[in-house]
Tab-separated table of C-alpha atoms in Angstrom:
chain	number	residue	atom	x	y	z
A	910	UNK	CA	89.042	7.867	27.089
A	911	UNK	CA	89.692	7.777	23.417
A	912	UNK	CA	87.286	8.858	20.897
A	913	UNK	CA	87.471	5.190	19.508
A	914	UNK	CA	85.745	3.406	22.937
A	915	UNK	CA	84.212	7.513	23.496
A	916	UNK	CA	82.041	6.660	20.247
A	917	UNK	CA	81.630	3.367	21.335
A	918	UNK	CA	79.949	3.661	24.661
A	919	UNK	CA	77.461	7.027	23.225
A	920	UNK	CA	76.545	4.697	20.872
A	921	UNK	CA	76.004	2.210	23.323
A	922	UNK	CA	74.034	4.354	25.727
A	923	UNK	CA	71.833	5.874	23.028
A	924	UNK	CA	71.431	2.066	21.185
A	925	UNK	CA	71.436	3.814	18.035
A	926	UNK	CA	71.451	1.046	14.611
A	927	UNK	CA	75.053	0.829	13.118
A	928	UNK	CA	77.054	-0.566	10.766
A	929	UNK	CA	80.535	-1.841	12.059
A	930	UNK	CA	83.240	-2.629	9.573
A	931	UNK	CA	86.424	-4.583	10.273
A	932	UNK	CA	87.663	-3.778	6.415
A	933	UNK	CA	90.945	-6.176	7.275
A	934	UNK	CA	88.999	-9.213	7.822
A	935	UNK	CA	85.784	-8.948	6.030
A	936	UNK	CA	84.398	-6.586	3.579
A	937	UNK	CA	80.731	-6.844	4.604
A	938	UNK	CA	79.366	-4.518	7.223
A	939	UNK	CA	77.831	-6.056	11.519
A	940	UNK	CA	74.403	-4.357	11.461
A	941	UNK	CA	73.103	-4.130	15.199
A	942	UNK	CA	73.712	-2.114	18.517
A	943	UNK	CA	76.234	-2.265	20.345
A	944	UNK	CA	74.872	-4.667	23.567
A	945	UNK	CA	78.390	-4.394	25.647
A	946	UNK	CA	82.016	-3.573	25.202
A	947	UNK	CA	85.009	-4.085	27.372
A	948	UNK	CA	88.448	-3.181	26.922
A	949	UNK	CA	89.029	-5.865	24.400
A	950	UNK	CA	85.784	-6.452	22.801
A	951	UNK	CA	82.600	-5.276	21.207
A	952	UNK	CA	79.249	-7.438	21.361
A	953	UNK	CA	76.622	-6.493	18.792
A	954	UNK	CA	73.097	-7.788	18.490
A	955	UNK	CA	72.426	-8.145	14.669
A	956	UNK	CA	69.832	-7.548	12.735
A	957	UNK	CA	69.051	-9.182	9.213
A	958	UNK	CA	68.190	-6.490	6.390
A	959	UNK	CA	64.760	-7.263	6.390
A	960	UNK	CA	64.540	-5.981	10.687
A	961	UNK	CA	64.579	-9.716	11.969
A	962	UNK	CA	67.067	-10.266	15.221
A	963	UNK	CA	70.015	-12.380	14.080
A	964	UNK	CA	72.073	-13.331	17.256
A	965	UNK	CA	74.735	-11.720	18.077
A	966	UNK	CA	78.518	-10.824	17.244
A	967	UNK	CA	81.772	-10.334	19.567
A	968	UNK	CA	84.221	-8.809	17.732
A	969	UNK	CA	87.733	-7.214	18.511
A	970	UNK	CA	87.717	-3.834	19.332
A	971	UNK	CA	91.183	-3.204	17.432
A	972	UNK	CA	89.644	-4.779	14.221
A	973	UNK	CA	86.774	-2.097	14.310
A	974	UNK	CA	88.501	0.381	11.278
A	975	UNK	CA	84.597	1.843	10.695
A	976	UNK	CA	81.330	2.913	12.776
A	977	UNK	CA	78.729	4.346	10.749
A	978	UNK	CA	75.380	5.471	11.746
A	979	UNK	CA	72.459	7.326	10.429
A	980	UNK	CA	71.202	7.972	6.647
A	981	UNK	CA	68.656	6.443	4.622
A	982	UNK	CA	69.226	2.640	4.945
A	983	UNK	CA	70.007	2.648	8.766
A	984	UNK	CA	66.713	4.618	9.362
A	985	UNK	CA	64.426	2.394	6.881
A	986	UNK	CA	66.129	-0.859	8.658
A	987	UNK	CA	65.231	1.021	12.315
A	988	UNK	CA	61.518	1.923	11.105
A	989	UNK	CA	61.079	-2.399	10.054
A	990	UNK	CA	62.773	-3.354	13.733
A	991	UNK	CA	60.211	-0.626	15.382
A	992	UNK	CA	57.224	-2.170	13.047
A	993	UNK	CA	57.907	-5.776	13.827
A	994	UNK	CA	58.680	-4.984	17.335
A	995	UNK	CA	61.878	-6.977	17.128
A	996	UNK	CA	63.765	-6.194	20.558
A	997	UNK	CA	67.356	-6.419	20.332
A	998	UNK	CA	69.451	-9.753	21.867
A	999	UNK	CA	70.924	-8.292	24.963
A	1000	UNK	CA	73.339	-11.322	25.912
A	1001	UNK	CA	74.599	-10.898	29.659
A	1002	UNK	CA	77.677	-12.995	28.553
A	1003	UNK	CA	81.434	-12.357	30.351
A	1004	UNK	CA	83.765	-10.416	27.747
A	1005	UNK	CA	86.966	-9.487	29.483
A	1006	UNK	CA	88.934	-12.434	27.721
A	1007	UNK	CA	88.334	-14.572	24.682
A	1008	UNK	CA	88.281	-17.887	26.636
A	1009	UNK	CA	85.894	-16.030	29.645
A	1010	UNK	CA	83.328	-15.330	26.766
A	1011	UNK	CA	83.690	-18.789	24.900
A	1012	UNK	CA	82.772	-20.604	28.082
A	1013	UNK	CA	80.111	-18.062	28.791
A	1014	UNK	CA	78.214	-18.180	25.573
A	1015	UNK	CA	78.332	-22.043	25.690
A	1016	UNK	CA	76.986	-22.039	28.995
A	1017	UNK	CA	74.226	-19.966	28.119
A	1018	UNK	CA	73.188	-21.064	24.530
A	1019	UNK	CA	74.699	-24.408	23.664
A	1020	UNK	CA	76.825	-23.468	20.809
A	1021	UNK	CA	78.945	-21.037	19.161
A	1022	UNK	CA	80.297	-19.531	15.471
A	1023	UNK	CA	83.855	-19.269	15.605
A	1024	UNK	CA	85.817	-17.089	12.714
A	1025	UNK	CA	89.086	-16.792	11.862
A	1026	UNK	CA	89.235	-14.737	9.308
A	1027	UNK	CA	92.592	-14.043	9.042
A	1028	UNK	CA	93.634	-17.817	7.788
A	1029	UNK	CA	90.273	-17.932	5.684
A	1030	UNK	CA	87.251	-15.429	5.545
A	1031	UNK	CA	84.804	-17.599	4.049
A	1032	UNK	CA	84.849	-20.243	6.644
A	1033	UNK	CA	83.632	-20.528	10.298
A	1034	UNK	CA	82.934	-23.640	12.548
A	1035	UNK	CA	79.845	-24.207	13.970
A	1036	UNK	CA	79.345	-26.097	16.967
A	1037	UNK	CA	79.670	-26.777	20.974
A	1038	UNK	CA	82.613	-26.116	23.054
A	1039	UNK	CA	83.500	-29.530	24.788
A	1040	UNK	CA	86.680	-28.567	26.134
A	1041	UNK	CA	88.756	-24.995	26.982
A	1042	UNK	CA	91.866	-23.298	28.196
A	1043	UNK	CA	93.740	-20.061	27.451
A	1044	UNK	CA	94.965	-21.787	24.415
A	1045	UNK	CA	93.186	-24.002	22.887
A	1046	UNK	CA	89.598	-25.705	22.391
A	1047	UNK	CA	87.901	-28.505	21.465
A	1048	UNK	CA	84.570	-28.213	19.301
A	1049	UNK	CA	82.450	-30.672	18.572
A	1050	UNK	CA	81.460	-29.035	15.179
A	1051	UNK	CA	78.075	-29.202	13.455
A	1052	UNK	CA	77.859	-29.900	10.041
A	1053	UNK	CA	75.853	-28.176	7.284
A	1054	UNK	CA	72.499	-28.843	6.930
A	1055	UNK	CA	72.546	-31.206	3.950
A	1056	UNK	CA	75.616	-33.611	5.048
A	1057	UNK	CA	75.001	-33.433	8.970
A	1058	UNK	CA	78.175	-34.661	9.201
A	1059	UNK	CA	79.857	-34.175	13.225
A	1060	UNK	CA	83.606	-34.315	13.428
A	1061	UNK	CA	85.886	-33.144	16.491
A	1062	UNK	CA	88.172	-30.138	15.745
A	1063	UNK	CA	91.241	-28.404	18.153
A	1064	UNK	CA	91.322	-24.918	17.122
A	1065	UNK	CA	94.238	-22.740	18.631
A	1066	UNK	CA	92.264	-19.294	20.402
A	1067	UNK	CA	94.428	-16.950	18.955
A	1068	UNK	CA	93.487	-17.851	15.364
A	1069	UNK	CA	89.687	-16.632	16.495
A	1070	UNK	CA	88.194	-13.717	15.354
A	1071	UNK	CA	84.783	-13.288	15.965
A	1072	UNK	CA	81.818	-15.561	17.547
A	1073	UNK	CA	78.447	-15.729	16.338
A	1074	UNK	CA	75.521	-17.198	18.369
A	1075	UNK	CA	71.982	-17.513	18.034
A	1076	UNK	CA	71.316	-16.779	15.233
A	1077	UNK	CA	68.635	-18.562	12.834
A	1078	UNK	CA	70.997	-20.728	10.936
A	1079	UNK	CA	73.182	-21.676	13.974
A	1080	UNK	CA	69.691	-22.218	16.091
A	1081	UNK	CA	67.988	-24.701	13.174
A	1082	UNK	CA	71.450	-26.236	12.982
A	1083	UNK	CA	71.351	-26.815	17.113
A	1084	UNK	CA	67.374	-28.435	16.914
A	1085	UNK	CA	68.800	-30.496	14.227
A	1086	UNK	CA	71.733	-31.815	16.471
A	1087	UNK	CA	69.347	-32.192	18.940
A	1088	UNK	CA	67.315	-34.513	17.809
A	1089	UNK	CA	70.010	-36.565	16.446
């Protein structure tokens, strides 16, 4: 086993707090624990700064370029999650292949985040997965808060980077849809 997926499942198995870069795609830092991992990819529940549960993140494993753990902020940010007895978002969601895990998280919560961070980092797509193959999907997307505006988009799987679910934003954004 290497010492990259070594790291990955001690970290897993002792749920310590991290902070997962992927410095090629995004500068920012995935704070959670590490829920899962598979060959291919790495599902983190999040946590916002403040020790609130924020979803949770599948990433690439090959895009992971840093793991920290430990040190001052990762132990304050632990002590708030202990305090507010926040327990972390174990999703029991299929992640041996990207298409396996989009149907799976749709299944189970109704919508997904889908980067692709490569073309753009500063814009994802919000929505519900109406149709799926190895290739390609179909999302009917949410819009932001303040226009509400649905549209239909095809978006090629192999320009994804990372999914997001459940997390506040994307959860007001599904009641909102909802009641539409």
């Amino acid at each position: 086993m290497s010492v990259h997926y070594k790291t990955i499942n001690k970290l897993k198995e002792s749920q310590e707090l991290i902070d997962l870069y992927r410095d090629d795609l995004d500068s920012n830092a995935l704070t959670g624990i590490i829920a899962d991992y598979s060959d291919k990819f790495v599902l983190l529940s999040l946590f916002t700064e403040e020790g609130v549960a924020n979803g949770f993140s599948l990433v690439y494993g090959e895009d992971i370029t840093r793991i920290r753990w430990g040190g001052n902020f990762l132990e304050s940010l632990d002590a708030l999650i202990k305090r507010n007895q926040v327990v972390p978002f174990m999703p029991g969601i299929a992640i041996n292949s990207l298409d396996e895990a989009l149907g799976s998280i749709q299944e189970q919560f109704g919508h997904v985040t889908l980067h692709t961070e490569r073309v753009r980092n500063d814009v994802c797509f919000i929505g519900e997965v109406e149709e799926l193959d190895q290739d390609f999907l179909v999302l009917h997307e949410y819009g932001t808060r303040e226009n509400r505006d649905r549209k239909h988009t095809l978006l090629a799987l192999d320009l994804i980077t990372r999914i997001d679910a459940e997390a506040v934003y994307e959860k007001n954004l599904k009641y909102l849809y909802s009641r539409s």
